[in-house]
Amino acid sequence: MKIAELGKATVQAELTVRREMAIRIGRQVAFLVVAAVFGLLAVLSGHALLWAFAYQTLGFSVLGAAILVFAVDAVMALLFLLLGRRSIMTPTEIRARFAREHALNELRQALALTAVTSAIAGPVGRQALRGLMHLVRSLFGRKGGI
């Protein structure tokens, strides 16, 4: 009965870990989608506006304005790429991982104890006990007729 309960606890912990991982990966995908959308919009609309602002208002040359636009795009893409690549486990996922490992260790110990118990109580154990008793009788039994 204990093995079934430990197995059930292990499965529950594993399901919690998988659910939390799915949420975390979903969050990462959402950040990456936002980064892609922002990158596309920046390419489509922001280039012309930033280039014109740098050229006319700030007094940049044509090449300087183009370099400024490229630098701003690269910084924004890098920022959202870093946000999308970040993978921080939530406290629930950490607790679920600990619970899973604890349940697996308990299950391994229970299975090992069951294997030892069944070997001792089973046919192999009985045969070994018979052999041991035969050895004890032969050592302490009579040797010849005194």
XYZ file of C-alpha atoms in Angstrom:
146
model
C 0.000 0.000 0.000
C 2.841 2.375 0.794
C 4.372 1.825 -2.631
C 1.117 2.840 -4.317
C 0.899 5.996 -2.207
C 4.523 6.882 -2.959
C 3.945 6.260 -6.647
C 0.885 8.492 -6.581
C 2.830 11.258 -4.817
C 5.600 10.958 -7.380
C 3.151 11.238 -10.264
C 1.421 14.249 -8.678
C 4.749 16.010 -8.161
C 5.781 15.260 -11.734
C 2.488 16.656 -13.062
C 2.981 19.829 -11.048
C 6.537 20.191 -12.364
C 5.360 19.725 -15.956
C 2.497 22.212 -15.514
C 4.815 24.859 -14.051
C 7.362 24.258 -16.799
C 4.636 24.707 -19.420
C 3.608 28.014 -17.844
C 7.224 29.203 -17.739
C 7.887 28.187 -21.337
C 4.619 29.817 -22.415
C 5.745 33.041 -20.761
C 9.062 32.825 -22.610
C 7.289 32.293 -25.927
C 5.048 35.281 -25.236
C 8.080 37.501 -24.596
C 9.712 36.270 -27.795
C 6.540 36.983 -29.790
C 6.385 40.491 -28.315
C 10.044 40.956 -29.242
C 9.354 39.871 -32.814
C 6.296 42.111 -33.157
C 8.127 45.066 -31.674
C 11.089 44.429 -33.938
C 8.863 44.341 -37.002
C 7.008 47.487 -36.034
C 10.252 49.249 -35.255
C 11.601 48.316 -38.634
C 8.467 49.428 -40.464
C 7.613 52.717 -38.804
C 10.374 53.808 -36.487
C 13.184 53.860 -38.988
C 11.867 56.652 -41.096
C 10.782 58.734 -38.119
C 14.045 58.364 -36.222
C 16.119 58.941 -39.327
C 14.234 62.130 -40.182
C 14.463 63.382 -36.580
C 18.197 62.738 -36.390
C 18.850 64.276 -39.806
C 16.737 67.414 -39.530
C 16.471 68.218 -35.825
C 19.677 66.877 -34.344
C 21.834 67.850 -37.287
C 23.227 64.364 -37.992
C 24.569 63.535 -41.403
C 22.762 60.962 -43.532
C 25.179 58.254 -42.393
C 25.003 59.322 -38.730
C 21.196 59.171 -38.756
C 21.280 55.678 -40.266
C 23.767 54.516 -37.603
C 21.550 55.913 -34.836
C 18.504 54.051 -36.206
C 20.488 50.815 -36.395
C 21.804 51.211 -32.831
C 18.346 51.820 -31.353
C 16.935 48.784 -33.182
C 19.805 46.578 -32.045
C 19.434 47.645 -28.402
C 15.667 47.027 -28.380
C 16.020 43.636 -30.085
C 18.735 42.628 -27.594
C 16.606 43.745 -24.639
C 13.597 41.670 -25.666
C 15.783 38.743 -26.674
C 17.251 38.700 -23.161
C 13.771 38.923 -21.632
C 12.610 36.028 -23.813
C 15.612 33.841 -23.025
C 15.328 34.331 -19.281
C 14.159 31.183 -17.529
C 13.509 31.589 -13.819
C 11.735 28.782 -11.987
C 8.753 29.788 -9.897
C 8.625 28.841 -6.201
C 5.795 26.400 -6.957
C 7.934 24.611 -9.532
C 10.870 24.437 -7.111
C 8.650 22.957 -4.374
C 7.171 20.481 -6.844
C 10.647 19.380 -7.929
C 11.675 18.834 -4.300
C 8.458 16.898 -3.631
C 9.050 14.752 -6.721
C 12.627 13.948 -5.721
C 11.574 13.137 -2.158
C 8.767 10.875 -3.372
C 11.083 9.122 -5.826
C 13.644 8.485 -3.086
C 10.953 7.097 -0.788
C 9.644 4.904 -3.617
C 13.136 3.550 -4.327
C 13.664 2.755 -0.660
C 10.276 1.062 -0.361
C 10.907 -1.000 -3.493
C 14.340 -2.026 -2.220
C 12.864 -3.042 1.125
C 10.121 -4.983 -0.645
C 12.675 -6.791 -2.809
C 14.763 -7.767 0.220
C 11.689 -8.860 2.175
C 10.331 -10.939 -0.684
C 13.723 -12.555 -1.237
C 13.926 -13.536 2.430
C 10.309 -14.659 2.716
C 10.117 -16.239 -0.731
C 11.393 -19.557 -2.061
C 15.002 -18.373 -2.227
C 14.897 -17.344 1.423
C 13.351 -20.622 2.483
C 15.953 -22.611 0.558
C 18.754 -20.571 2.114
C 17.256 -21.098 5.591
C 17.081 -24.860 4.983
C 20.707 -24.891 3.873
C 21.763 -22.863 6.907
C 19.861 -25.154 9.263
C 21.422 -28.195 7.619
C 24.873 -26.632 8.094
C 24.172 -25.858 11.770
C 22.892 -29.395 12.371
C 25.916 -30.901 10.698
C 28.301 -28.744 12.734
C 26.668 -29.292 16.113
C 25.090 -32.653 15.510
C 26.600 -35.983 16.404
C 29.526 -37.161 14.423
C 29.549 -40.859 14.750
C 28.284 -42.816 17.653
C 29.782 -41.867 20.960
